[in-house]
Amino acid sequence: MAPTVKATLQETPYIVSFTDDLGHSWTADEPLEAGGGNTAPTPERLILASLGACTAITLKMVAARRQLPLTGIQVELQLNPDGKPESGNNIVRRIALQGDLNEEQQAQLLKVANSCPMHKLLSGEIYIQTELSPQRG
């Protein structure tokens, strides 16, 4: 089954509620200066969070499978830290690995980070098919 997320915006300006096919719920909002309430992460931050989560989870899974001494991971992400480029966008990802890892193991994990599913999704070609659903009451 394909992952499914439903985004709903009601009366409160810019607060979007999300639910998914697994029963999870969360929200997004805009900062005060953009007219929002700053009650939740912005859509851009949610994208960065997805990449950060996927990176950390992928690294932990691979380290466990290879029995590497990885004890912790911190992933810091920034969107367009030097300003918006003329075309595209730049994401800077800094990964701090904790544990008694040698240089070869660190290099292996860096390579793994570049192959996490969200990295592949965000750096690959994406097609978005948009259509209107029937209106409901």
PDB file of C-alpha atoms in Angstrom:
ATOM      1  CA  MET A   1       0.000   0.000   0.000  1.00  0.00           C
ATOM      2  CA  ALA A   2       1.347   3.436  -0.912  1.00  0.00           C
ATOM      3  CA  PRO A   3       1.969   5.815   2.006  1.00  0.00           C
ATOM      4  CA  THR A   4      -0.926   8.288   2.218  1.00  0.00           C
ATOM      5  CA  VAL A   5      -1.083  11.644   4.021  1.00  0.00           C
ATOM      6  CA  LYS A   6      -4.118  13.930   4.199  1.00  0.00           C
ATOM      7  CA  ALA A   7      -3.546  17.674   4.790  1.00  0.00           C
ATOM      8  CA  THR A   8      -6.512  19.731   6.034  1.00  0.00           C
ATOM      9  CA  LEU A   9      -6.708  23.513   6.452  1.00  0.00           C
ATOM     10  CA  GLN A  10      -9.774  24.836   8.287  1.00  0.00           C
ATOM     11  CA  GLU A  11     -10.586  28.347   9.557  1.00  0.00           C
ATOM     12  CA  THR A  12      -7.394  29.154  11.478  1.00  0.00           C
ATOM     13  CA  PRO A  13      -5.023  30.834   9.013  1.00  0.00           C
ATOM     14  CA  TYR A  14      -2.191  28.595   7.843  1.00  0.00           C
ATOM     15  CA  ILE A  15      -2.491  25.825  10.442  1.00  0.00           C
ATOM     16  CA  VAL A  16      -2.611  22.592   8.500  1.00  0.00           C
ATOM     17  CA  SER A  17      -3.495  19.315  10.219  1.00  0.00           C
ATOM     18  CA  PHE A  18      -2.092  16.082   8.833  1.00  0.00           C
ATOM     19  CA  THR A  19      -3.187  12.484   9.261  1.00  0.00           C
ATOM     20  CA  ASP A  20      -1.746   9.406   7.637  1.00  0.00           C
ATOM     21  CA  ASP A  21      -2.839   5.895   6.798  1.00  0.00           C
ATOM     22  CA  LEU A  22      -1.088   4.585   9.941  1.00  0.00           C
ATOM     23  CA  GLY A  23      -3.120   6.797  12.306  1.00  0.00           C
ATOM     24  CA  HIS A  24      -0.474   9.437  13.055  1.00  0.00           C
ATOM     25  CA  SER A  25      -1.312  13.142  13.249  1.00  0.00           C
ATOM     26  CA  TRP A  26       0.762  16.331  13.230  1.00  0.00           C
ATOM     27  CA  THR A  27       0.533  19.969  12.111  1.00  0.00           C
ATOM     28  CA  ALA A  28       2.312  22.651  10.110  1.00  0.00           C
ATOM     29  CA  ASP A  29       2.029  26.426  10.395  1.00  0.00           C
ATOM     30  CA  GLU A  30       3.680  29.594   9.188  1.00  0.00           C
ATOM     31  CA  PRO A  31       5.707  32.020  11.331  1.00  0.00           C
ATOM     32  CA  LEU A  32       4.096  35.137  12.787  1.00  0.00           C
ATOM     33  CA  GLU A  33       5.731  37.416  10.206  1.00  0.00           C
ATOM     34  CA  ALA A  34       4.019  35.422   7.428  1.00  0.00           C
ATOM     35  CA  GLY A  35       0.592  35.677   9.082  1.00  0.00           C
ATOM     36  CA  GLY A  36       0.645  32.320  10.841  1.00  0.00           C
ATOM     37  CA  GLY A  37       0.610  31.471  14.492  1.00  0.00           C
ATOM     38  CA  ASN A  38       4.068  29.836  14.674  1.00  0.00           C
ATOM     39  CA  THR A  39       2.480  26.833  16.398  1.00  0.00           C
ATOM     40  CA  ALA A  40       4.234  24.139  14.353  1.00  0.00           C
ATOM     41  CA  PRO A  41       7.056  23.685  11.834  1.00  0.00           C
ATOM     42  CA  THR A  42       6.771  25.259   8.391  1.00  0.00           C
ATOM     43  CA  PRO A  43       6.448  23.020   5.315  1.00  0.00           C
ATOM     44  CA  GLU A  44      10.122  23.646   4.510  1.00  0.00           C
ATOM     45  CA  ARG A  45      11.146  22.477   7.963  1.00  0.00           C
ATOM     46  CA  LEU A  46       8.998  19.361   7.604  1.00  0.00           C
ATOM     47  CA  ILE A  47      10.898  18.469   4.410  1.00  0.00           C
ATOM     48  CA  LEU A  48      14.215  18.978   6.210  1.00  0.00           C
ATOM     49  CA  ALA A  49      12.932  16.899   9.146  1.00  0.00           C
ATOM     50  CA  SER A  50      11.999  14.076   6.763  1.00  0.00           C
ATOM     51  CA  LEU A  51      15.490  14.028   5.303  1.00  0.00           C
ATOM     52  CA  GLY A  52      17.072  14.222   8.761  1.00  0.00           C
ATOM     53  CA  ALA A  53      14.929  11.416  10.157  1.00  0.00           C
ATOM     54  CA  CYS A  54      15.545   9.179   7.153  1.00  0.00           C
ATOM     55  CA  THR A  55      19.287   9.845   7.303  1.00  0.00           C
ATOM     56  CA  ALA A  56      19.549   9.005  11.010  1.00  0.00           C
ATOM     57  CA  ILE A  57      17.338   5.906  10.774  1.00  0.00           C
ATOM     58  CA  THR A  58      19.180   4.578   7.714  1.00  0.00           C
ATOM     59  CA  LEU A  59      22.579   5.104   9.349  1.00  0.00           C
ATOM     60  CA  LYS A  60      21.460   3.369  12.563  1.00  0.00           C
ATOM     61  CA  MET A  61      20.011   0.392  10.645  1.00  0.00           C
ATOM     62  CA  VAL A  62      23.148  -0.083   8.562  1.00  0.00           C
ATOM     63  CA  ALA A  63      25.475   0.363  11.546  1.00  0.00           C
ATOM     64  CA  ALA A  64      23.517  -2.246  13.515  1.00  0.00           C
ATOM     65  CA  ARG A  65      23.563  -4.688  10.592  1.00  0.00           C
ATOM     66  CA  ARG A  66      27.328  -4.214  10.120  1.00  0.00           C
ATOM     67  CA  GLN A  67      27.902  -4.235  13.896  1.00  0.00           C
ATOM     68  CA  LEU A  68      29.608  -0.824  13.823  1.00  0.00           C
ATOM     69  CA  PRO A  69      30.137   0.946  17.173  1.00  0.00           C
ATOM     70  CA  LEU A  70      27.747   3.823  16.372  1.00  0.00           C
ATOM     71  CA  THR A  71      26.203   5.162  19.589  1.00  0.00           C
ATOM     72  CA  GLY A  72      24.463   8.321  18.391  1.00  0.00           C
ATOM     73  CA  ILE A  73      23.698  10.490  15.368  1.00  0.00           C
ATOM     74  CA  GLN A  74      22.905  14.165  14.961  1.00  0.00           C
ATOM     75  CA  VAL A  75      21.813  15.523  11.592  1.00  0.00           C
ATOM     76  CA  GLU A  76      21.625  19.286  11.067  1.00  0.00           C
ATOM     77  CA  LEU A  77      19.978  20.541   7.888  1.00  0.00           C
ATOM     78  CA  GLN A  78      19.662  23.981   6.336  1.00  0.00           C
ATOM     79  CA  LEU A  79      17.685  25.049   3.283  1.00  0.00           C
ATOM     80  CA  ASN A  80      19.435  27.609   1.095  1.00  0.00           C
ATOM     81  CA  PRO A  81      21.811  28.883   3.826  1.00  0.00           C
ATOM     82  CA  ASP A  82      23.474  31.266   1.346  1.00  0.00           C
ATOM     83  CA  GLY A  83      20.159  32.534  -0.068  1.00  0.00           C
ATOM     84  CA  LYS A  84      17.919  31.105  -2.759  1.00  0.00           C
ATOM     85  CA  PRO A  85      19.948  30.197  -5.855  1.00  0.00           C
ATOM     86  CA  GLU A  86      18.820  31.250  -9.336  1.00  0.00           C
ATOM     87  CA  SER A  87      17.583  27.734 -10.010  1.00  0.00           C
ATOM     88  CA  GLY A  88      16.854  24.820  -7.734  1.00  0.00           C
ATOM     89  CA  ASN A  89      17.531  24.766  -4.015  1.00  0.00           C
ATOM     90  CA  ASN A  90      20.469  23.815  -1.810  1.00  0.00           C
ATOM     91  CA  ILE A  91      20.196  21.649   1.271  1.00  0.00           C
ATOM     92  CA  VAL A  92      23.246  21.500   3.506  1.00  0.00           C
ATOM     93  CA  ARG A  93      23.323  18.371   5.684  1.00  0.00           C
ATOM     94  CA  ARG A  94      25.879  18.019   8.479  1.00  0.00           C
ATOM     95  CA  ILE A  95      26.095  14.638  10.175  1.00  0.00           C
ATOM     96  CA  ALA A  96      27.766  14.086  13.548  1.00  0.00           C
ATOM     97  CA  LEU A  97      28.457  10.445  14.349  1.00  0.00           C
ATOM     98  CA  GLN A  98      29.086   9.349  17.938  1.00  0.00           C
ATOM     99  CA  GLY A  99      30.926   6.187  18.796  1.00  0.00           C
ATOM    100  CA  ASP A 100      34.351   4.633  18.424  1.00  0.00           C
ATOM    101  CA  LEU A 101      34.317   4.691  14.599  1.00  0.00           C
ATOM    102  CA  ASN A 102      37.489   4.704  12.528  1.00  0.00           C
ATOM    103  CA  GLU A 103      37.854   6.813   9.367  1.00  0.00           C
ATOM    104  CA  GLU A 104      36.883   3.939   7.067  1.00  0.00           C
ATOM    105  CA  GLN A 105      33.677   3.274   9.029  1.00  0.00           C
ATOM    106  CA  GLN A 106      32.806   6.980   9.013  1.00  0.00           C
ATOM    107  CA  ALA A 107      33.332   7.098   5.239  1.00  0.00           C
ATOM    108  CA  GLN A 108      31.105   4.026   4.806  1.00  0.00           C
ATOM    109  CA  LEU A 109      28.341   5.690   6.818  1.00  0.00           C
ATOM    110  CA  LEU A 110      28.668   8.951   4.868  1.00  0.00           C
ATOM    111  CA  LYS A 111      28.164   6.974   1.654  1.00  0.00           C
ATOM    112  CA  VAL A 112      25.117   5.286   3.219  1.00  0.00           C
ATOM    113  CA  ALA A 113      23.666   8.701   4.145  1.00  0.00           C
ATOM    114  CA  ASN A 114      23.744   9.687   0.487  1.00  0.00           C
ATOM    115  CA  SER A 115      21.688   6.625  -0.387  1.00  0.00           C
ATOM    116  CA  CYS A 116      18.895   6.982   2.186  1.00  0.00           C
ATOM    117  CA  PRO A 117      15.423   6.821   0.600  1.00  0.00           C
ATOM    118  CA  MET A 118      14.538  10.496   1.248  1.00  0.00           C
ATOM    119  CA  HIS A 119      17.869  11.642  -0.189  1.00  0.00           C
ATOM    120  CA  LYS A 120      17.092   9.638  -3.324  1.00  0.00           C
ATOM    121  CA  LEU A 121      13.547  11.021  -3.489  1.00  0.00           C
ATOM    122  CA  LEU A 122      14.600  14.663  -3.017  1.00  0.00           C
ATOM    123  CA  SER A 123      17.562  14.489  -5.407  1.00  0.00           C
ATOM    124  CA  GLY A 124      15.736  12.532  -8.098  1.00  0.00           C
ATOM    125  CA  GLU A 125      13.170  13.620 -10.622  1.00  0.00           C
ATOM    126  CA  ILE A 126       9.707  14.031  -9.101  1.00  0.00           C
ATOM    127  CA  TYR A 127       6.410  14.160 -10.948  1.00  0.00           C
ATOM    128  CA  ILE A 128       3.367  15.477  -9.099  1.00  0.00           C
ATOM    129  CA  GLN A 129      -0.042  14.639 -10.504  1.00  0.00           C
ATOM    130  CA  THR A 130      -2.625  17.130  -9.192  1.00  0.00           C
ATOM    131  CA  GLU A 131      -6.369  16.730  -9.516  1.00  0.00           C
ATOM    132  CA  LEU A 132      -9.464  18.061  -7.768  1.00  0.00           C
ATOM    133  CA  SER A 133     -11.474  15.771  -5.492  1.00  0.00           C
ATOM    134  CA  PRO A 134     -15.255  16.089  -5.318  1.00  0.00           C
ATOM    135  CA  GLN A 135     -16.383  18.758  -2.819  1.00  0.00           C
ATOM    136  CA  ARG A 136     -17.767  17.603   0.493  1.00  0.00           C
ATOM    137  CA  GLY A 137     -20.380  19.417   2.609  1.00  0.00           C
TER     138      GLY A 137
END
